Coordinates of C-alpha atoms (C1' of nucleotides) in Angstrom, one line a residue:
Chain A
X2 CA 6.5 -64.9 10.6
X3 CA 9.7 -65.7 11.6
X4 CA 12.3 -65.1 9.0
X5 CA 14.8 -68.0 8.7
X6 CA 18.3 -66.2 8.2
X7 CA 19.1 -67.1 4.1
X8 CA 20.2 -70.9 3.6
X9 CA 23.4 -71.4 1.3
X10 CA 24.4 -74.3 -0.1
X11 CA 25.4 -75.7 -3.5
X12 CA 23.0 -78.5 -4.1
X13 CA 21.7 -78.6 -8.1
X14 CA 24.5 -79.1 -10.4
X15 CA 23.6 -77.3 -13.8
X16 CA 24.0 -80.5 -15.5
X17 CA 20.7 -81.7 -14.4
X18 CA 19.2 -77.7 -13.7
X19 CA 16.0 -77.9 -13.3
X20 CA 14.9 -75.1 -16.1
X21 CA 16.6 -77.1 -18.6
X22 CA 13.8 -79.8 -18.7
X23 CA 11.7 -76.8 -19.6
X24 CA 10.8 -76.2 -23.0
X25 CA 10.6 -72.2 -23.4
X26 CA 14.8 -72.2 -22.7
X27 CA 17.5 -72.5 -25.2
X28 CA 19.4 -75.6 -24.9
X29 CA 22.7 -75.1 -23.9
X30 CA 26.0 -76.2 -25.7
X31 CA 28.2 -78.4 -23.7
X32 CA 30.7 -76.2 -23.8
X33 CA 28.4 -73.4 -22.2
X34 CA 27.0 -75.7 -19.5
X35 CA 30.7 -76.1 -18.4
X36 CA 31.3 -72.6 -18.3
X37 CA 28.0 -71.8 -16.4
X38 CA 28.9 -74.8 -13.8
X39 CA 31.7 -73.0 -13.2
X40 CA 30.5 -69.4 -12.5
X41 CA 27.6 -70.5 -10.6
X42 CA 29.1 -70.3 -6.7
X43 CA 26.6 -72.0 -4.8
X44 CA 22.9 -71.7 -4.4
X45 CA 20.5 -69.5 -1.9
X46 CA 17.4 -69.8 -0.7
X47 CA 15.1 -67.5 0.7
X48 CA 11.6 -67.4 3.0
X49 CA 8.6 -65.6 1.3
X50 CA 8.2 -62.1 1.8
X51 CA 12.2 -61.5 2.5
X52 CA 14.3 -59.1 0.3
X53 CA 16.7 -60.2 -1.8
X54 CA 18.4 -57.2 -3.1
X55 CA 18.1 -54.0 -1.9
X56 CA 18.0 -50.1 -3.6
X57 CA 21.1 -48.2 -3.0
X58 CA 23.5 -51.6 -2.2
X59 CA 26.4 -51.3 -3.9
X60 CA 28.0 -55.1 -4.0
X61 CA 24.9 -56.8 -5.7
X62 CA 25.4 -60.0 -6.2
X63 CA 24.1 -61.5 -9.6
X64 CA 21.3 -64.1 -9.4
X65 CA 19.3 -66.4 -11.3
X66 CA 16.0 -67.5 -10.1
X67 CA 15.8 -71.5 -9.8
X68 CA 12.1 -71.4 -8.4
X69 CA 9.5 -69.3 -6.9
X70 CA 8.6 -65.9 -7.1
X71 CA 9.3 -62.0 -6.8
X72 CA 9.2 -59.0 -7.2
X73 CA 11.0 -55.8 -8.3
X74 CA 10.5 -52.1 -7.2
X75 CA 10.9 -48.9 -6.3
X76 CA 9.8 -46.2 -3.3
X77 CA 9.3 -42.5 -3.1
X78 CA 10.8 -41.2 0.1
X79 CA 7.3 -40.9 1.4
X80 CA 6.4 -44.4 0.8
X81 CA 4.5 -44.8 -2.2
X82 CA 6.0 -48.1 -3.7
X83 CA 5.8 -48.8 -7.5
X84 CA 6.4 -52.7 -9.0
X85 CA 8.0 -52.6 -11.8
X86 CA 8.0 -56.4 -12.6
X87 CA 7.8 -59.6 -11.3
X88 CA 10.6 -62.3 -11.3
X89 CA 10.0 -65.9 -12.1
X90 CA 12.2 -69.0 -12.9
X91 CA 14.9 -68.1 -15.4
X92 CA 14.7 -64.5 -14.6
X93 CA 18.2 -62.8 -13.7
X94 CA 18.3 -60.5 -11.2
X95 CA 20.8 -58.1 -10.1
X96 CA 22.4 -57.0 -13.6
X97 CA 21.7 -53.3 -13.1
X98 CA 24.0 -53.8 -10.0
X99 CA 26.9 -55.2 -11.9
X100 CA 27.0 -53.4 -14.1
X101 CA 26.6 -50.2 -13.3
X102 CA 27.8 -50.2 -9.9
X103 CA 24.3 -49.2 -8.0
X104 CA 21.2 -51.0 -7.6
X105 CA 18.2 -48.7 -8.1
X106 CA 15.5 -51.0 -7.3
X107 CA 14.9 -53.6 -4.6
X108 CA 13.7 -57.4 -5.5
X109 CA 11.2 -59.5 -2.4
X110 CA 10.3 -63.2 -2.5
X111 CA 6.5 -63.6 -2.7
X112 CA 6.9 -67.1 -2.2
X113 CA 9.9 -69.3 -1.0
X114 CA 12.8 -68.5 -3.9
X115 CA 15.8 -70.6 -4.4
X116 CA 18.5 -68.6 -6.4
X117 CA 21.8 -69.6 -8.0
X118 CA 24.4 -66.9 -7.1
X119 CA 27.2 -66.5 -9.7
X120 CA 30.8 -65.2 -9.2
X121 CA 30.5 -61.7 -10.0
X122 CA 34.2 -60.8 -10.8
X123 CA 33.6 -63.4 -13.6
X124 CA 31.3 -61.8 -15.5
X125 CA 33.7 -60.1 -17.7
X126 CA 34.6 -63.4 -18.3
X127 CA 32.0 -64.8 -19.5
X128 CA 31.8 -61.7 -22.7
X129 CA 35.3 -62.5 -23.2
X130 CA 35.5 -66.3 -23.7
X131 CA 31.4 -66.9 -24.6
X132 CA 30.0 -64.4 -26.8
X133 CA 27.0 -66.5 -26.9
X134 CA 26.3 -66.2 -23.2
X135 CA 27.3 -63.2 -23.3
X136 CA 24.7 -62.5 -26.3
X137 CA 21.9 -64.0 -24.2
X138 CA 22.8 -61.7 -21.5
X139 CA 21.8 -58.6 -23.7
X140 CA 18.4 -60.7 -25.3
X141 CA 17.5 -61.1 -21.4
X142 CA 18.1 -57.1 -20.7
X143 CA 16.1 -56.6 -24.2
X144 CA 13.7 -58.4 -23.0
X145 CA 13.1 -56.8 -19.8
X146 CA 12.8 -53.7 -21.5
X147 CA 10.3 -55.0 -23.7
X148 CA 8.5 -55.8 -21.0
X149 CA 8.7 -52.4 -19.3
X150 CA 7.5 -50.8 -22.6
X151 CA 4.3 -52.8 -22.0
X152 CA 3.7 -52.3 -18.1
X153 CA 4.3 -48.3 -19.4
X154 CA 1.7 -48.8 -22.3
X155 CA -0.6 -50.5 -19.7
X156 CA -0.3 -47.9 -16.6
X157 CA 0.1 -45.1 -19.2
X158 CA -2.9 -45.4 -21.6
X159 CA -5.1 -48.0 -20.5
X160 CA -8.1 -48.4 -17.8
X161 CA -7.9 -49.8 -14.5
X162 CA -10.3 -52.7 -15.6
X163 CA -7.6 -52.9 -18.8
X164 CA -4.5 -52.8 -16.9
X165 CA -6.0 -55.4 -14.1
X166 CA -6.5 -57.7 -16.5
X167 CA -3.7 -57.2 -18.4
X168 CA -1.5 -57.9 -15.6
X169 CA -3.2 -60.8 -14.6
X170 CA -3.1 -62.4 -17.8
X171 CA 0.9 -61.6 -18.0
X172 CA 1.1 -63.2 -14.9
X173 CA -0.7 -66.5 -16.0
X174 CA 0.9 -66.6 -19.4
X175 CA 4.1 -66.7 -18.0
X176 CA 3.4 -69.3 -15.2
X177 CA 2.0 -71.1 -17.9
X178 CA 5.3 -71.1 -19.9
X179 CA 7.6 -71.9 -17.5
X180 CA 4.8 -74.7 -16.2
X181 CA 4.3 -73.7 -12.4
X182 CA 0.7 -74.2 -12.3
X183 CA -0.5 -77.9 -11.4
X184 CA -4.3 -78.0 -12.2
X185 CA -5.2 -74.6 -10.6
X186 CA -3.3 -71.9 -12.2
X187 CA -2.4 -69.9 -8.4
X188 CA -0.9 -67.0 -8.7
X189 CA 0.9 -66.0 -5.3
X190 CA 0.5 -62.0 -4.7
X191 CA -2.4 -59.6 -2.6
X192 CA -4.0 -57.2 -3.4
X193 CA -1.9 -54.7 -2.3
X194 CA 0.8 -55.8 -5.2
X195 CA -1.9 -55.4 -7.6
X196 CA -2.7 -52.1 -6.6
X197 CA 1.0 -50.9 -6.6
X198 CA 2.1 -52.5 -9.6
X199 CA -1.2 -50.8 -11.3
X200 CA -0.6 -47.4 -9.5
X201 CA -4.2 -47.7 -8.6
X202 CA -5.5 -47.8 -4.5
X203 CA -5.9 -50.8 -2.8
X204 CA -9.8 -49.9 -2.5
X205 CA -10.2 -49.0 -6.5
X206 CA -8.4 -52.3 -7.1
X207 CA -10.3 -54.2 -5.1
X208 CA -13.6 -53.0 -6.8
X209 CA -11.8 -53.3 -10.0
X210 CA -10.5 -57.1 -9.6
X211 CA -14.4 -57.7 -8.2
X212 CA -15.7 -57.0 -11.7
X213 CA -12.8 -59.4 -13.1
X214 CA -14.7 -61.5 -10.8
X215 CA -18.1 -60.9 -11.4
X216 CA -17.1 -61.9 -15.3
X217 CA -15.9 -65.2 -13.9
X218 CA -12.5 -64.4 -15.4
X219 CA -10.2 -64.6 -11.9
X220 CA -11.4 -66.0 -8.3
X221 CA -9.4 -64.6 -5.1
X222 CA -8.7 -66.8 -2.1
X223 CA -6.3 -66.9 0.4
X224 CA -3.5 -64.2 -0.7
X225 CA -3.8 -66.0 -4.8
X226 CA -5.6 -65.0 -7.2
X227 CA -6.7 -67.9 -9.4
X228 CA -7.2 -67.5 -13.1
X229 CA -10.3 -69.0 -14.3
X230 CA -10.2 -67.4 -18.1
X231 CA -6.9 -66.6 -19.1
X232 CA -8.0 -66.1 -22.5
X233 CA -10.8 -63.1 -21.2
X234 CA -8.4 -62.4 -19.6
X235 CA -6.4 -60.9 -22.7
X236 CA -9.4 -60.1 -24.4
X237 CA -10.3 -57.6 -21.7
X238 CA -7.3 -56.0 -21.5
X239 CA -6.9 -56.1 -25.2
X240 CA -3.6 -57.9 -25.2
X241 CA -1.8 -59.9 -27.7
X242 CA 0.3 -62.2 -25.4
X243 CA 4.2 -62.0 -24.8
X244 CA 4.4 -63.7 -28.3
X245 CA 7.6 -65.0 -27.4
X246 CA 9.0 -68.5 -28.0
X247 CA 12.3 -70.3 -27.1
X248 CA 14.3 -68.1 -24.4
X249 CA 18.0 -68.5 -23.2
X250 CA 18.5 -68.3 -19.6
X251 CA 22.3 -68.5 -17.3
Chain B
X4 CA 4.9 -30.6 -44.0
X5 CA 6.2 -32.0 -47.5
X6 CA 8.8 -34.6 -45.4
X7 CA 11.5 -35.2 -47.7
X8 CA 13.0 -38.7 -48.5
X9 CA 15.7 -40.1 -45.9
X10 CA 19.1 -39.3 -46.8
X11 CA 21.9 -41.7 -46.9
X12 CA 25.3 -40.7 -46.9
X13 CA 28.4 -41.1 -45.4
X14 CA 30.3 -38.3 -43.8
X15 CA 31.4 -37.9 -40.5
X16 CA 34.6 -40.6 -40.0
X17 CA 34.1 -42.6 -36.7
X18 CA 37.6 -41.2 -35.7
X19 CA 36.3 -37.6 -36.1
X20 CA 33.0 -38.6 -34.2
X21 CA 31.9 -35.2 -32.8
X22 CA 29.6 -37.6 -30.1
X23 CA 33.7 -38.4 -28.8
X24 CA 34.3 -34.8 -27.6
X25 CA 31.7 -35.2 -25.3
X26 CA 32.6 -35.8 -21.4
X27 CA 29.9 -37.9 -20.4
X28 CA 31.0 -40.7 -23.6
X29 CA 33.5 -43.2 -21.8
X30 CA 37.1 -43.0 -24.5
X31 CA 37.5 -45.6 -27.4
X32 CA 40.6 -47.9 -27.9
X33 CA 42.3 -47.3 -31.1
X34 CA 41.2 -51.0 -31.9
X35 CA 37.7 -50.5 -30.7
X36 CA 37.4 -47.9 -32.5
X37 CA 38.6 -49.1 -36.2
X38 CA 36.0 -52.3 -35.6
X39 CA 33.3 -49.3 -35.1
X40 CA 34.3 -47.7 -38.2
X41 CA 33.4 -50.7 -40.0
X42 CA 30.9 -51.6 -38.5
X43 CA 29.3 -48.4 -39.4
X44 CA 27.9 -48.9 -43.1
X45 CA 26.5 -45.3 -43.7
X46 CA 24.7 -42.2 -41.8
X47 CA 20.9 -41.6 -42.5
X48 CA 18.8 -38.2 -42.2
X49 CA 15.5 -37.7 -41.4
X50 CA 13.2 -34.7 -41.1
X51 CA 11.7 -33.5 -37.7
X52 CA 8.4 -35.9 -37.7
X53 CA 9.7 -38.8 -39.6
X54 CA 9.0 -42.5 -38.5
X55 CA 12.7 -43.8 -37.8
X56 CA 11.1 -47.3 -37.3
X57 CA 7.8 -48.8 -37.1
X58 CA 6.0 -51.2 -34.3
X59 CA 6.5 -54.5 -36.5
X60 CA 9.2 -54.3 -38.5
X61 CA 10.9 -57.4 -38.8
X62 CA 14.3 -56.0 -40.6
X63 CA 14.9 -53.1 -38.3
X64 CA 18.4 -51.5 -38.6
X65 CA 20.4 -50.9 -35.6
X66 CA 21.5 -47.5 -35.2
X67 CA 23.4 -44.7 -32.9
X68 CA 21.7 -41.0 -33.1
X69 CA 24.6 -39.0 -33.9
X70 CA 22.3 -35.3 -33.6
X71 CA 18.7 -34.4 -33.0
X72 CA 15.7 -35.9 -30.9
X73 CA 13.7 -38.6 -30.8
X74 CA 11.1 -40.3 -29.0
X75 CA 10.0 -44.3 -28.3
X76 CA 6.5 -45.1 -28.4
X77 CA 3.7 -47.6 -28.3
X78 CA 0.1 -47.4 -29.4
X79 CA -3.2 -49.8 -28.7
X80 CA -5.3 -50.6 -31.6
X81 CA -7.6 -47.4 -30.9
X82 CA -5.1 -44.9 -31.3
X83 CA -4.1 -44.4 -27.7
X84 CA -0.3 -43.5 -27.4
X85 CA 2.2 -43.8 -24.7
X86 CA 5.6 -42.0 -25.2
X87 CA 8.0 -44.6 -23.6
X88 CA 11.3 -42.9 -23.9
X89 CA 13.2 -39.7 -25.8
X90 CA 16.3 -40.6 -27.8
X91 CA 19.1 -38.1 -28.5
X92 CA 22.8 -38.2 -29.2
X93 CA 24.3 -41.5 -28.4
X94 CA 21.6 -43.5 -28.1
X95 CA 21.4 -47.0 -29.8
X96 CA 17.9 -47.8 -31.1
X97 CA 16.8 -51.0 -33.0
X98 CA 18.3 -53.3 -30.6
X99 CA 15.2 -55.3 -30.1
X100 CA 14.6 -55.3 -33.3
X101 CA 18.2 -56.7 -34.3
X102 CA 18.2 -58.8 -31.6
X103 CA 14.6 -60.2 -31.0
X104 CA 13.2 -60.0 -34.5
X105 CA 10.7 -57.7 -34.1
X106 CA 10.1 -54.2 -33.4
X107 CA 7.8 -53.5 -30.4
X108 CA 7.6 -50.1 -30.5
X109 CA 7.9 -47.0 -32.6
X110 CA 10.7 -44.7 -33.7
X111 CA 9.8 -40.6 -34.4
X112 CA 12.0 -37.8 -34.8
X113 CA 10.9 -34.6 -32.9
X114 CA 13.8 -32.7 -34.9
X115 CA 16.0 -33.3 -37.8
X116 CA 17.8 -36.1 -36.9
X117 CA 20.9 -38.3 -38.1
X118 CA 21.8 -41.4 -37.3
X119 CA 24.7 -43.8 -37.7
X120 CA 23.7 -46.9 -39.5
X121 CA 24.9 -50.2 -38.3
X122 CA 25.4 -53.2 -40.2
X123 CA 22.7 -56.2 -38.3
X124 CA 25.1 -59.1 -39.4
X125 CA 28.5 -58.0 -38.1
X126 CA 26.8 -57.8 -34.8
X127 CA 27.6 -61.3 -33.8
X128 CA 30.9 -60.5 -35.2
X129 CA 30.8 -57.9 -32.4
X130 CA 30.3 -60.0 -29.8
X131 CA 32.8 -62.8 -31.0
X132 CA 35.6 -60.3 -31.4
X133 CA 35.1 -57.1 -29.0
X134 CA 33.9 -58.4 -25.6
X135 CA 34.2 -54.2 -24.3
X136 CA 31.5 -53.6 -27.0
X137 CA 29.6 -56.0 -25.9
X138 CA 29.8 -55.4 -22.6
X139 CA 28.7 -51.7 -23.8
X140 CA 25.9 -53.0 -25.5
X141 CA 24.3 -54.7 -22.2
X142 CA 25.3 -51.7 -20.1
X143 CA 23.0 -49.5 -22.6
X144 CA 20.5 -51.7 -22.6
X145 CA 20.4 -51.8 -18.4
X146 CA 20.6 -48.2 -18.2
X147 CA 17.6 -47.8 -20.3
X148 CA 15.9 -50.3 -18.2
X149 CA 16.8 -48.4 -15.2
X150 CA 15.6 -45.1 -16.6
X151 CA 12.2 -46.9 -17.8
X152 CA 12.0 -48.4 -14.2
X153 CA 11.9 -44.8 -13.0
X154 CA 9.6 -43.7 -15.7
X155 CA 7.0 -46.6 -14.2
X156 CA 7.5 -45.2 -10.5
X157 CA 6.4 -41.7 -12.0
X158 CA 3.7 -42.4 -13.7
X159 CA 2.5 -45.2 -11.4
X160 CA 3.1 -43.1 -8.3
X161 CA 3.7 -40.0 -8.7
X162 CA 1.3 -36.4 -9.1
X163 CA 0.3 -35.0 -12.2
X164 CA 2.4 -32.0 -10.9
X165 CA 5.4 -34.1 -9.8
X166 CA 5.0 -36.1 -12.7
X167 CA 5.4 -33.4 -15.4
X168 CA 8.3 -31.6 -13.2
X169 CA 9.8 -35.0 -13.2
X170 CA 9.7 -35.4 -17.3
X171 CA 11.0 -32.1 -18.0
X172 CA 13.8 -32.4 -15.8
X173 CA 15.2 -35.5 -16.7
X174 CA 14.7 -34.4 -20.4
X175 CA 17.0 -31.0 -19.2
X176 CA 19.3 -33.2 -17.7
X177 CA 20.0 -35.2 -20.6
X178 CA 20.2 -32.8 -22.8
X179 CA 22.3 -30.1 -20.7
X180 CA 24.9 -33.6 -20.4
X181 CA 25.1 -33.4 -23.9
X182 CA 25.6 -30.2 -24.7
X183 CA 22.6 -29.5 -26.2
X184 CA 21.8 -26.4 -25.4
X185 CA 23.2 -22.9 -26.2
X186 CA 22.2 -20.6 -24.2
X187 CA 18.7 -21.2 -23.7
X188 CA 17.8 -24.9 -22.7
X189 CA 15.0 -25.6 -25.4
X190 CA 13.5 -28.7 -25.6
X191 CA 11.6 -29.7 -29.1
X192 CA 8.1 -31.1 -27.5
X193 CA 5.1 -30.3 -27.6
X194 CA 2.2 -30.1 -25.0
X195 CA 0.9 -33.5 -26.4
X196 CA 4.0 -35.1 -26.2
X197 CA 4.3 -34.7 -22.7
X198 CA 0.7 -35.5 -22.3
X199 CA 1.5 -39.0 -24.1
X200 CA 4.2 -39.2 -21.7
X201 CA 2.9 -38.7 -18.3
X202 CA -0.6 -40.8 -19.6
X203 CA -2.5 -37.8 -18.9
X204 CA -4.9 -35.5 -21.4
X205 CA -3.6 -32.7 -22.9
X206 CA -6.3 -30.4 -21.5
X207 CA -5.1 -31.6 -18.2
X208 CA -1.2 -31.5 -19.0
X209 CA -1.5 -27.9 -20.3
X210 CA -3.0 -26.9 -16.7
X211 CA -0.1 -28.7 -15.3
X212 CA 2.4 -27.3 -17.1
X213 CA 0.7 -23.6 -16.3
X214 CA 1.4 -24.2 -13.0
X215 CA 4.9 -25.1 -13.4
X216 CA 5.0 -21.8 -15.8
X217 CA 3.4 -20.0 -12.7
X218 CA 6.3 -21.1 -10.3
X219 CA 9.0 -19.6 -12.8
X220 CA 10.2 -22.9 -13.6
X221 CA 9.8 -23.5 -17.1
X222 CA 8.3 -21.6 -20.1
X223 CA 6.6 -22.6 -23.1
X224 CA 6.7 -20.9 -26.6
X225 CA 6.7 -22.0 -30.3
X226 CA 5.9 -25.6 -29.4
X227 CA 9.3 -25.9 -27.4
X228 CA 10.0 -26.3 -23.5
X229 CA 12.3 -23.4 -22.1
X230 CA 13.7 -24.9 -18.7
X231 CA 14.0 -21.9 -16.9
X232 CA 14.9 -23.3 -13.1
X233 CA 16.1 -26.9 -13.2
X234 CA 17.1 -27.2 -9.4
X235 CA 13.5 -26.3 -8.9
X236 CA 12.2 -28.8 -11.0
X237 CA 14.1 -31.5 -9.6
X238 CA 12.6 -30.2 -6.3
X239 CA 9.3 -30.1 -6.9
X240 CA 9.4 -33.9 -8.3
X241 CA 11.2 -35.6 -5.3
X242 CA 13.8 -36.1 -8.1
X243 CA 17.6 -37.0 -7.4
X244 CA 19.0 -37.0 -11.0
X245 CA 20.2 -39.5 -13.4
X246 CA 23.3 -40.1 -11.3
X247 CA 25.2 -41.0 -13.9
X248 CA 28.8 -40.4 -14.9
X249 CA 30.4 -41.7 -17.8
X250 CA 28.6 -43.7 -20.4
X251 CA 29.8 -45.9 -23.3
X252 CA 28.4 -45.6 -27.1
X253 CA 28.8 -47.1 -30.4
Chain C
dC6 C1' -6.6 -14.9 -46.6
dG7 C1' -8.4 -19.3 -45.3
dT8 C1' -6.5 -23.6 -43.0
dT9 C1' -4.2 -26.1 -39.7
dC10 C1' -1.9 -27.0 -35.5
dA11 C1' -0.7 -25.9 -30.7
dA12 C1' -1.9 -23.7 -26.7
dT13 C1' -5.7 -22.0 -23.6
dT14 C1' -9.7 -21.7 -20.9
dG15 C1' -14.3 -22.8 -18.9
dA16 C1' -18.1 -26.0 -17.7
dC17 C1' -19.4 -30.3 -16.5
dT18 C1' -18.8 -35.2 -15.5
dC19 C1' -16.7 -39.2 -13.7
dG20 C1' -13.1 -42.4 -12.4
dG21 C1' -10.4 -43.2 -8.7
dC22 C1' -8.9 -41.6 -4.0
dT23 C1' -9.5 -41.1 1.1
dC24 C1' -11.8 -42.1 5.2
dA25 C1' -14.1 -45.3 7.9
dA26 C1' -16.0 -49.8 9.2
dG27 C1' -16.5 -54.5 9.2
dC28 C1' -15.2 -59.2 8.6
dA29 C1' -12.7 -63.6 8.0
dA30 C1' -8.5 -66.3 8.6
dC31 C1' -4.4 -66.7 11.0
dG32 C1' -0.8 -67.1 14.6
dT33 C1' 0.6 -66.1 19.3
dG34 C1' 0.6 -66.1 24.1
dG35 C1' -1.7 -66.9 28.3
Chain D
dC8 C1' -8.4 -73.7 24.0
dC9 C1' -9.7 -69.1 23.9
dA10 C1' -8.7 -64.0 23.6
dC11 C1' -6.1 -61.1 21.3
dG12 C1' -3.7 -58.6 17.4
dT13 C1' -2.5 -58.8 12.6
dT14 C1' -3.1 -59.1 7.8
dG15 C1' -5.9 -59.1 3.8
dC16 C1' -10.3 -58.5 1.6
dT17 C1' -14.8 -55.9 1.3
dT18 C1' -18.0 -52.1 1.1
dG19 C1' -20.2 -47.5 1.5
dA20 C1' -19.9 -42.3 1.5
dG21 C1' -18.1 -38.2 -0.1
dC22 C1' -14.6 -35.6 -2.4
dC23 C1' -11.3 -34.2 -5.7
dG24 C1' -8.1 -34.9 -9.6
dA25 C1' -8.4 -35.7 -14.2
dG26 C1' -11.2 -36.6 -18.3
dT27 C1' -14.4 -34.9 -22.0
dC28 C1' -16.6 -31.4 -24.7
dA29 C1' -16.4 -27.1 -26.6
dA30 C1' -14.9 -22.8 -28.0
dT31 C1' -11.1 -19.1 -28.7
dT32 C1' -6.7 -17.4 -29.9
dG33 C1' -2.4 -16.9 -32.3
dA34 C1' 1.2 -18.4 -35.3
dA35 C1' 2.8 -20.7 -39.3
dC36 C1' 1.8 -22.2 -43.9
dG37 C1' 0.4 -22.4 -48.5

DNA sequence: CGTTCAATTGACTCGGCTCAAGCAACGTGG
DNA sequence: CCACGTTGCTTGAGCCGAGTCAATTGAACG
């Protein structure tokens, strides 16, 4: 595949963003949407499969996701590669990086992504005039933490059959939220995600997301994995759901 | 163990904070640090094996562990545990409580610890008023997203062998930053802990750790860790170190 | 002086890994 | 338009890391 060199341009004006239409995110005060308008520079978008941020880079820029979908994580020297979460519409990316200097992760497009890039130097900014943003900024890092404490929970204590489905259902239920499914509910990864995001082979997942399978819960086709039971699903991974509501987003 | 009641009291001024003499805490403004002092309400203490805070909770304090150790946790309905993350000196805990609602995980003191209680409401006050705090507030909250990212990568990808070199490291490293140790480098876990940490059994972990033992790198006695040869238990987990300089707390 | 909890150790089993092939769907170049 | 090389999914065989069961020791506790 040949990758198309990254596409800037400034096309959606956060007035009429997208997201906003979508009922999980917090609605915005006019005086916040100014604001944001203003510290969003421009908009990029990127091919599936390309990198967006990479481990070790020092400049990170900081990122919103406008559509599409990722991917974050980590390698050993030797290669082993650990996911540590996926990134969806809404999702910030980059934070580590401007905040603490140092990205320690790298992010990849699974699909085409489309990404507003905000004015990094204004960050500070933003927590001194709009303690609200600001505010949402820490509920989003809480959040990913949250998140993390589950993917731990999952790799940690419970079975591969567990953690298959749990991620698969994690997956779907947030899809499902942000409303990216149109009839079949598609989710865009291989195998090969699965088995690093699990820790598991690709061989033991493949046997594993068969049984998923065999139960009629999932179907795999074509590099997707369509969810046929989202509710077995959670009931085979014994999973509550994210349990979360209304969301704020930048 | 007859655990006494939690203490309340308050003693130690925020201007005679011993956490400030510490190199690794970034320095207060005189302003910052008279909002602190207000912000703190009282100091709590709790006995080695008390429940700070409960998977749950819906009025969960926010508060900074002034001494002693801690751990994170999560369980599933049948009684399967993962240890998510150790708390000591500095660190906030509560936040997704105080911010989110509810508590997702569990709070447990592994020694006598004391904590600086926060009042919940002034933390919008907080963020209104002292944008440096709440900058500090979402660079805690990255930070322990970066070290759970790299708990994820061990457990997900690394060797039982690697993995427990890996845990007891980073836990000397910590500790060593803070001063923690005299003399010998003792860490207050026991076998299971680290077994609930690396998502191993404890049969396993304790063959593990006799290997480790057998190299000359740590020793265990009277249900502590002695780190005998950090260096070479950075080495034998592929580990770099935390990397970290200069931290902020509340 | 029994009880309890942590650390140990051995025996046996099993989940998950590696190796190895095979197949289907693509995209590319001749 | 076909012969490839590639990528992703599948499957079987055999092995090993890690789990379970079970029993022992030693220290701390009441």
């Amino acid at each position: 595949m040949a990758t198309r060199r990254p596409t800037y341009s400034f096309k959606t004006p956060c007035e009429r963003c997208p997201l906003r239409a979508i009922a999980t995110f917090r609605e915005f005060s006019s005086e916040e949407l100014e604001f944001v308008s203003k510290f969003k520079r421009c908009e990029l978008a990127v091919d599936a499969g390309a990198t967006i941020l990479v481990e070790g880079a020092h400049s990170a820029h900081l990122f919103t996701v406008l559509s599409g979908w990722g991917f974050r994580y980590k390698t050993l020297e030797d290669g082993r590669r650990q996911i540590l979460n996926y990134v969806m519409p809404g999702d910030l990316i980059g934070l580590q990086g401007t905040i603490m200097g140092e990205m320690q992760h790298s992010v990849e497009a699974l699909s085409p992504v489309s990404l507003c890039v905000f004015e990094r130097d204004k960050l500070m900014t933003l927590y001194n005039k709009h303690a609200s943003l600001a505010f949402d900024i820490t509920w989003i890092a809480a959040q990913e933490e949250r998140i993390l404490d589950e993917h731990l929970l999952s790799i940690g204590r419970r079975t591969a059959l567990e953690r298959a489905a749990y991620l698969i259902a994690f997956l779907f239920e947030r899809g499902k939220r942000l409303k990216l499914f149109n009839g079949e509910a598609s989710i865009p990864i291989t195998q090969q995600h699965v088995a690093d995001t699990l820790g598991l082979s690709i061989v033991h997942t493949n046997k594993t997301l068969k049984k998923l399978a065999n139960r009629n819960l999932i179907c795999w086709q074509e590099r997707t994995c369509e969810v046929i039971d989202g509710d077995g699903l959670m009931a085979a991974a014994g999973w509550e759901g994210l349990g979360e509501k209304v969301r704020p987003f930048i």
